[in-house]
Amino acid sequence: MPHGRVPPPARNLIGGEWLPATSGAVMPMISPIDGQPFAMIAESGPEDVDAAVRAARTALEGDWGRLTAAERGRLMLRLALRIEDEAEALAQLETRDNGKPVAQSRADMTAVARYFEYYGGAADKLHGEVIPFLNGYDAMSMREPHGVTAHIIPWNYPVQIFGRSVGAALAMGNATVTKPAEDACLTILRIGELAAESGFPPGAINIVTGRGMVAGQALSEHPGVDFISFTGSPEVGQAIHIAAARNHIPCTLELGGKSPQIVFDDADLVAAAPVIVNAIVQNGGQTCSAGSRVLIQRGIWERLTTMLAERFATVEASPAEGALLGPLISARQKARVERYIDEADAPLIARGRIAQDAPAAGFYVAPALFGPVDPTSPIAQEEIFGPVLAAIPFDSEAEAIAIANGTEYGLVAGIWTKDGDRQARMARAMRCGQVFINSYGAGGGIELPFGGVRKSGHGREKGFAALYEFSRLKTVVHRF
Ligand code: TAP
């Protein structure tokens, strides 16, 4: 049985203290592995959110705000090392909380440590400029933090998204308030403890748990918040956008996708097939950048679908440590994915299995490959957020582009071809934020700007680009 240390029971991290919800309300955490409750979290209300926002403001005006950029960076590097030291226990806790196989939780811990290392190292590297101007004047631009930043985090990659979002915000000197998802938040709370042990001043990192409709909404609407970073569904993202507009503050929205992998008939299919299967099965397909559509040029349809089917048929949804596919996050998500599978209006090419030792009350779903799928059908258009792959045939490059760009989303695309000119044309033609050529999602992409267009959201997280999002320019003109 996974062990991982559970953080202080049913407490929020506010101003350096572990406090219960003001109302005293708590809610259970259900493990996706066996469907059983195993911990309690604070069910916070607007008053708790308000306390966290005030604590962040106090930190900005106090010890946290007084640190130099290099000092902030050093604290972040220390936190990265603490996460690395505790990576195994954190991974076990993540698996119990989120359900993902331990091997994938371990990769998440490596990534979150790397985010704090990357942004810790970057904290003192982004600065303003002196701008040629009128005689007798010095004009310069300087980078400032927004102030108090709100981070609303989903359950699919809790710590990775915490690292990329809170890490970049802290590097630029913001004080942060995080509202993790109610379905997976314990590992973020534990990292909050590690941050305190690493020497972060109280109030730089605040974490408030509870329901999205209550605590999340209160945070997004709070007039003391200066910037919102949101990752989650398009519907809630739209509400966040409206809340930000009401308070006249900027936000970044990362809202998922229906990302295509496009395979031309000259592609290396042996290299492509396992990557295509991993890209939809890993993390249960509950990944914003999941490759949930595979567009296959007609000449290789039989060959590639046969290769994919062989792989799909061997995938088992299982609680095993090294499993490719674990349980989904919740009973609700399992029901949603099963509905898409049951109602799919396309032939089923292959179905994986649920392992015999998977607890019956766990949230396991066998992966499914459908094809040929009509590009306008729901399983080719809607984000399922589960291990369901829609295979779509095409004839010409122009048709592939039209199908690939023919959803409301635009996050990531994968192009598989050996033709260099076609690679360049396709990369330009994709209406999305990130394109992989002859690979997909390599290495987690911590250093690579990431974000979408249209229903996939806007703004860029990850890489150096996030530092621009989490800071603003001020122009200073000095007459002498
Ligand atoms: P959301 O409801 O969008 O949840 C994302 C985050 O927003 C969670 O922390 C949630 O808190 C919070 N939240 C919910 N309602 C809110 C509100 N009115 N104001 C402020 N914050 C609010 O996503 P979900 O219900 O967990 O998943 C639904 C679908 O969204 C999935 O099936 C998938 O298609 C998509 N999704 C996309 C992503 C990415 S990475 N783009 C991630 C997760 C889900 P609670 O968890 O406490 O409600």
Tab-separated table of C-alpha atoms in Angstrom, residues 183-455:
chain	number	residue	atom	x	y	z
A	183	ASP	CA	-10.083	15.920	-5.876
A	184	ALA	CA	-6.271	16.108	-5.485
A	185	CYS	CA	-4.569	18.626	-3.219
A	186	LEU	CA	-2.594	16.820	-0.515
A	187	THR	CA	0.759	16.870	-2.284
A	188	ILE	CA	0.489	20.614	-2.859
A	189	LEU	CA	-0.182	21.058	0.884
A	190	ARG	CA	2.895	18.980	1.710
A	191	ILE	CA	4.997	21.122	-0.651
A	192	GLY	CA	3.641	24.128	1.263
A	193	GLU	CA	5.158	22.590	4.407
A	194	LEU	CA	8.464	22.031	2.628
A	195	ALA	CA	8.451	25.669	1.487
A	196	ALA	CA	8.068	26.855	5.077
A	197	GLU	CA	10.959	24.568	6.108
A	198	SER	CA	13.034	26.001	3.240
A	199	GLY	CA	12.742	29.483	4.752
A	200	PHE	CA	10.012	31.153	2.679
A	201	PRO	CA	8.627	34.072	4.693
A	202	PRO	CA	5.034	33.603	5.908
A	203	GLY	CA	2.450	34.662	3.346
A	204	ALA	CA	4.564	34.224	0.197
A	205	ILE	CA	2.841	30.886	-0.428
A	206	ASN	CA	-0.740	30.475	0.804
A	207	ILE	CA	-2.861	27.397	0.075
A	208	VAL	CA	-6.614	27.273	0.607
A	209	THR	CA	-8.541	24.056	-0.055
A	210	GLY	CA	-12.241	23.593	-0.687
A	211	ARG	CA	-14.829	23.601	-3.402
A	212	GLY	CA	-14.276	25.368	-6.703
A	213	MET	CA	-17.742	26.901	-6.706
A	214	VAL	CA	-17.070	28.419	-3.270
A	215	ALA	CA	-13.367	28.919	-2.476
A	216	GLY	CA	-12.269	29.039	-6.138
A	217	GLN	CA	-14.931	31.529	-7.081
A	218	ALA	CA	-14.228	33.690	-4.010
A	219	LEU	CA	-10.539	33.782	-4.957
A	220	SER	CA	-11.165	34.651	-8.607
A	221	GLU	CA	-13.530	37.468	-7.625
A	222	HIS	CA	-11.481	38.854	-4.736
A	223	PRO	CA	-10.668	42.553	-5.270
A	224	GLY	CA	-7.294	42.079	-3.531
A	225	VAL	CA	-6.048	39.728	-6.269
A	226	ASP	CA	-3.899	41.309	-9.018
A	227	PHE	CA	-3.519	38.392	-11.438
A	228	ILE	CA	-5.148	34.975	-11.966
A	229	SER	CA	-3.508	31.872	-13.361
A	230	PHE	CA	-6.155	29.247	-14.116
A	231	THR	CA	-5.877	25.735	-15.520
A	232	GLY	CA	-9.013	23.668	-15.982
A	233	SER	CA	-12.184	23.465	-18.048
A	234	PRO	CA	-13.222	26.033	-20.694
A	235	GLU	CA	-16.487	26.653	-18.843
A	236	VAL	CA	-14.823	27.643	-15.558
A	237	GLY	CA	-12.080	29.416	-17.520
A	238	GLN	CA	-14.708	31.652	-19.073
A	239	ALA	CA	-16.102	32.491	-15.614
A	240	ILE	CA	-12.559	33.314	-14.446
A	241	HIS	CA	-12.049	35.543	-17.479
A	242	ILE	CA	-15.245	37.436	-16.638
A	243	ALA	CA	-14.232	37.774	-12.975
A	244	ALA	CA	-10.820	39.102	-14.035
A	245	ALA	CA	-12.452	41.585	-16.387
A	246	ARG	CA	-14.728	42.825	-13.596
A	247	ASN	CA	-11.660	43.597	-11.472
A	248	HIS	CA	-9.658	44.855	-14.493
A	249	ILE	CA	-6.814	42.404	-13.920
A	250	PRO	CA	-4.952	40.125	-16.336
A	251	CYS	CA	-5.177	36.351	-16.333
A	252	THR	CA	-3.757	33.322	-18.071
A	253	LEU	CA	-6.139	30.511	-19.000
A	254	GLU	CA	-4.995	26.996	-19.859
A	255	LEU	CA	-8.137	25.121	-20.816
A	256	GLY	CA	-7.295	21.830	-22.468
A	257	GLY	CA	-7.500	20.626	-26.027
A	258	LYS	CA	-8.334	18.078	-28.690
A	259	SER	CA	-4.801	17.750	-29.954
A	260	PRO	CA	-4.092	15.916	-33.230
A	261	GLN	CA	-1.172	13.725	-34.145
A	262	ILE	CA	-0.914	13.734	-37.947
A	263	VAL	CA	0.817	10.772	-39.533
A	264	PHE	CA	1.821	10.983	-43.218
A	265	ASP	CA	2.498	7.908	-45.277
A	266	ASP	CA	6.296	8.447	-45.262
A	267	ALA	CA	6.469	8.511	-41.436
A	268	ASP	CA	8.501	6.150	-39.272
A	269	LEU	CA	5.549	4.169	-37.926
A	270	VAL	CA	7.635	2.067	-35.579
A	271	ALA	CA	8.726	5.255	-33.820
A	272	ALA	CA	5.296	6.882	-34.011
A	273	ALA	CA	2.998	4.077	-32.763
A	274	PRO	CA	4.186	3.853	-29.123
A	275	VAL	CA	4.329	7.636	-28.791
A	276	ILE	CA	0.771	7.957	-30.113
A	277	VAL	CA	-0.532	5.364	-27.631
A	278	ASN	CA	1.369	6.893	-24.683
A	279	ALA	CA	0.093	10.353	-25.525
A	280	ILE	CA	-3.520	9.284	-24.912
A	281	VAL	CA	-3.099	6.605	-22.258
A	282	GLN	CA	-0.584	8.197	-19.893
A	283	ASN	CA	-2.213	9.850	-16.871
A	284	GLY	CA	-5.438	8.174	-17.992
A	285	GLY	CA	-5.717	10.585	-20.923
A	286	GLN	CA	-6.443	13.270	-18.314
A	287	THR	CA	-3.900	15.613	-19.826
A	288	CYS	CA	-4.652	18.944	-21.450
A	289	SER	CA	-2.175	18.122	-24.216
A	290	ALA	CA	-3.314	14.492	-24.649
A	291	GLY	CA	-3.044	13.441	-28.291
A	292	SER	CA	-6.717	12.477	-28.481
A	293	ARG	CA	-6.996	12.426	-32.292
A	294	VAL	CA	-4.718	10.555	-34.681
A	295	LEU	CA	-5.022	11.653	-38.322
A	296	ILE	CA	-3.743	8.907	-40.606
A	297	GLN	CA	-2.983	9.267	-44.326
A	298	ARG	CA	-5.089	6.718	-46.150
A	299	GLY	CA	-2.172	4.746	-47.632
A	300	ILE	CA	-0.988	3.665	-44.162
A	301	TRP	CA	-4.428	3.386	-42.515
A	302	GLU	CA	-4.444	-0.420	-42.269
A	303	ARG	CA	-0.846	-0.701	-41.167
A	304	LEU	CA	-0.898	1.998	-38.494
A	305	THR	CA	-4.336	1.176	-37.055
A	306	THR	CA	-3.221	-2.455	-36.760
A	307	MET	CA	-0.070	-1.383	-34.912
A	308	LEU	CA	-2.072	0.903	-32.606
A	309	ALA	CA	-4.705	-1.783	-32.006
A	310	GLU	CA	-2.051	-4.293	-30.969
A	311	ARG	CA	-0.712	-1.839	-28.401
A	312	PHE	CA	-4.142	-0.768	-27.153
A	313	ALA	CA	-5.184	-4.356	-26.614
A	314	THR	CA	-2.268	-4.908	-24.235
A	315	VAL	CA	-2.896	-1.828	-22.044
A	316	GLU	CA	-4.361	-2.693	-18.653
A	317	ALA	CA	-5.916	-0.151	-16.309
A	318	SER	CA	-4.211	-1.212	-13.118
A	319	PRO	CA	-3.097	-0.109	-9.639
A	320	ALA	CA	0.411	-1.535	-10.345
A	321	GLU	CA	3.405	0.763	-9.727
A	322	GLY	CA	4.700	0.732	-13.266
A	323	ALA	CA	1.314	0.627	-15.038
A	324	LEU	CA	0.909	2.860	-18.082
A	325	LEU	CA	-2.724	3.462	-17.117
A	326	GLY	CA	-4.093	3.864	-13.576
A	327	PRO	CA	-7.607	4.715	-12.415
A	328	LEU	CA	-9.289	7.969	-13.451
A	329	ILE	CA	-9.620	10.709	-10.861
A	330	SER	CA	-13.225	10.267	-9.727
A	331	ALA	CA	-16.462	8.352	-10.151
A	332	ARG	CA	-17.782	11.396	-12.029
A	333	GLN	CA	-14.872	11.373	-14.507
A	334	LYS	CA	-15.175	7.595	-14.998
A	335	ALA	CA	-18.896	7.940	-15.762
A	336	ARG	CA	-18.207	10.781	-18.184
A	337	VAL	CA	-15.557	8.823	-20.105
A	338	GLU	CA	-17.667	5.661	-20.188
A	339	ARG	CA	-20.568	7.675	-21.608
A	340	TYR	CA	-18.377	8.868	-24.492
A	341	ILE	CA	-17.277	5.266	-25.140
A	342	ASP	CA	-20.820	3.871	-24.986
A	343	GLU	CA	-22.243	6.585	-27.231
A	344	ALA	CA	-19.362	6.703	-29.765
A	345	ASP	CA	-20.724	6.781	-33.319
A	346	ALA	CA	-17.725	4.996	-34.885
A	347	PRO	CA	-16.418	1.415	-35.120
A	348	LEU	CA	-14.392	0.229	-32.114
A	349	ILE	CA	-10.958	-0.870	-33.367
A	350	ALA	CA	-9.495	-2.027	-30.053
A	351	ARG	CA	-10.155	-1.977	-26.326
A	352	GLY	CA	-7.684	-2.559	-23.510
A	353	ARG	CA	-8.538	-4.284	-20.226
A	354	ILE	CA	-9.025	-3.620	-16.553
A	355	ALA	CA	-6.541	-5.632	-14.480
A	356	GLN	CA	-8.010	-8.476	-12.461
A	357	ASP	CA	-6.479	-7.150	-9.223
A	358	ALA	CA	-7.910	-3.631	-9.704
A	359	PRO	CA	-10.286	-2.939	-6.755
A	360	ALA	CA	-13.879	-3.043	-8.032
A	361	ALA	CA	-14.690	0.280	-6.322
A	362	GLY	CA	-11.721	2.037	-8.019
A	363	PHE	CA	-12.265	4.320	-11.008
A	364	TYR	CA	-10.733	2.173	-13.780
A	365	VAL	CA	-11.658	2.443	-17.460
A	366	ALA	CA	-10.250	0.238	-20.242
A	367	PRO	CA	-8.777	2.373	-23.042
A	368	ALA	CA	-10.579	2.522	-26.378
A	369	LEU	CA	-9.471	3.157	-29.973
A	370	PHE	CA	-12.170	4.134	-32.472
A	371	GLY	CA	-11.939	4.531	-36.237
A	372	PRO	CA	-12.633	5.615	-38.872
A	373	VAL	CA	-14.152	8.521	-36.928
A	374	ASP	CA	-16.041	11.316	-38.673
A	375	PRO	CA	-14.107	14.534	-37.857
A	376	THR	CA	-17.364	16.231	-36.821
A	377	SER	CA	-18.469	13.535	-34.357
A	378	PRO	CA	-18.424	14.254	-30.595
A	379	ILE	CA	-15.461	11.942	-29.917
A	380	ALA	CA	-13.454	13.881	-32.547
A	381	GLN	CA	-14.556	17.317	-31.330
A	382	GLU	CA	-14.981	17.269	-27.538
A	383	GLU	CA	-12.338	16.954	-24.845
A	384	ILE	CA	-13.089	13.591	-23.217
A	385	PHE	CA	-10.201	13.676	-20.732
A	386	GLY	CA	-9.889	9.915	-20.742
A	387	PRO	CA	-8.034	7.118	-22.599
A	388	VAL	CA	-10.097	7.371	-25.792
A	389	LEU	CA	-8.379	7.838	-29.154
A	390	ALA	CA	-10.225	8.847	-32.346
A	391	ALA	CA	-8.496	7.699	-35.563
A	392	ILE	CA	-9.430	9.790	-38.610
A	393	PRO	CA	-8.292	9.050	-42.192
A	394	PHE	CA	-7.215	11.788	-44.629
A	395	ASP	CA	-5.931	11.984	-48.194
A	396	SER	CA	-4.121	15.282	-48.773
A	397	GLU	CA	-2.023	17.666	-46.695
A	398	ALA	CA	-4.722	20.330	-47.103
A	399	GLU	CA	-7.345	17.939	-45.753
A	400	ALA	CA	-5.132	17.056	-42.777
A	401	ILE	CA	-4.727	20.747	-41.953
A	402	ALA	CA	-8.462	21.372	-42.195
A	403	ILE	CA	-9.285	18.439	-39.901
A	404	ALA	CA	-6.484	19.260	-37.432
A	405	ASN	CA	-7.608	22.885	-37.140
A	406	GLY	CA	-11.279	21.960	-37.280
A	407	THR	CA	-12.107	21.955	-33.568
A	408	GLU	CA	-12.681	24.826	-31.159
A	409	TYR	CA	-9.423	23.935	-29.387
A	410	GLY	CA	-5.795	24.664	-30.303
A	411	LEU	CA	-3.185	23.509	-27.819
A	412	VAL	CA	-0.664	21.042	-29.298
A	413	ALA	CA	-0.109	19.170	-32.578
A	414	GLY	CA	2.206	16.332	-33.550
A	415	ILE	CA	3.469	15.940	-37.134
A	416	TRP	CA	4.960	12.655	-38.306
A	417	THR	CA	6.749	12.828	-41.680
A	418	LYS	CA	10.290	12.598	-43.036
A	419	ASP	CA	9.686	15.365	-45.602
A	420	GLY	CA	11.448	18.510	-44.350
A	421	ASP	CA	9.436	20.939	-46.469
A	422	ARG	CA	6.206	19.378	-45.276
A	423	GLN	CA	7.397	19.590	-41.652
A	424	ALA	CA	7.954	23.336	-42.065
A	425	ARG	CA	4.613	23.900	-43.854
A	426	MET	CA	2.654	21.888	-41.316
A	427	ALA	CA	4.266	23.583	-38.291
A	428	ARG	CA	3.197	26.948	-39.693
A	429	ALA	CA	-0.290	25.769	-40.618
A	430	MET	CA	-1.217	24.401	-37.183
A	431	ARG	CA	-3.524	26.746	-35.274
A	432	CYS	CA	-2.225	25.952	-31.803
A	433	GLY	CA	0.431	26.881	-29.242
A	434	GLN	CA	2.965	24.070	-29.599
A	435	VAL	CA	3.998	21.728	-32.432
A	436	PHE	CA	6.115	18.590	-32.135
A	437	ILE	CA	7.723	17.102	-35.247
A	438	ASN	CA	8.440	13.362	-35.149
A	439	SER	CA	7.903	13.339	-31.380
A	440	TYR	CA	5.183	14.370	-28.951
A	441	GLY	CA	5.409	16.003	-25.511
A	442	ALA	CA	9.077	15.114	-25.142
A	443	GLY	CA	10.601	15.613	-21.691
A	444	GLY	CA	7.689	17.499	-20.120
A	445	GLY	CA	8.776	20.747	-21.770
A	446	ILE	CA	9.420	22.758	-18.605
A	447	GLU	CA	11.623	25.180	-20.570
A	448	LEU	CA	9.176	25.515	-23.490
A	449	PRO	CA	6.444	28.178	-23.668
A	450	PHE	CA	3.089	26.429	-23.433
A	451	GLY	CA	-0.479	27.605	-23.963
A	452	GLY	CA	-3.290	27.649	-26.431
A	453	VAL	CA	-5.546	29.581	-28.739
A	454	ARG	CA	-9.346	30.004	-28.624
A	455	LYS	CA	-11.036	27.387	-26.395
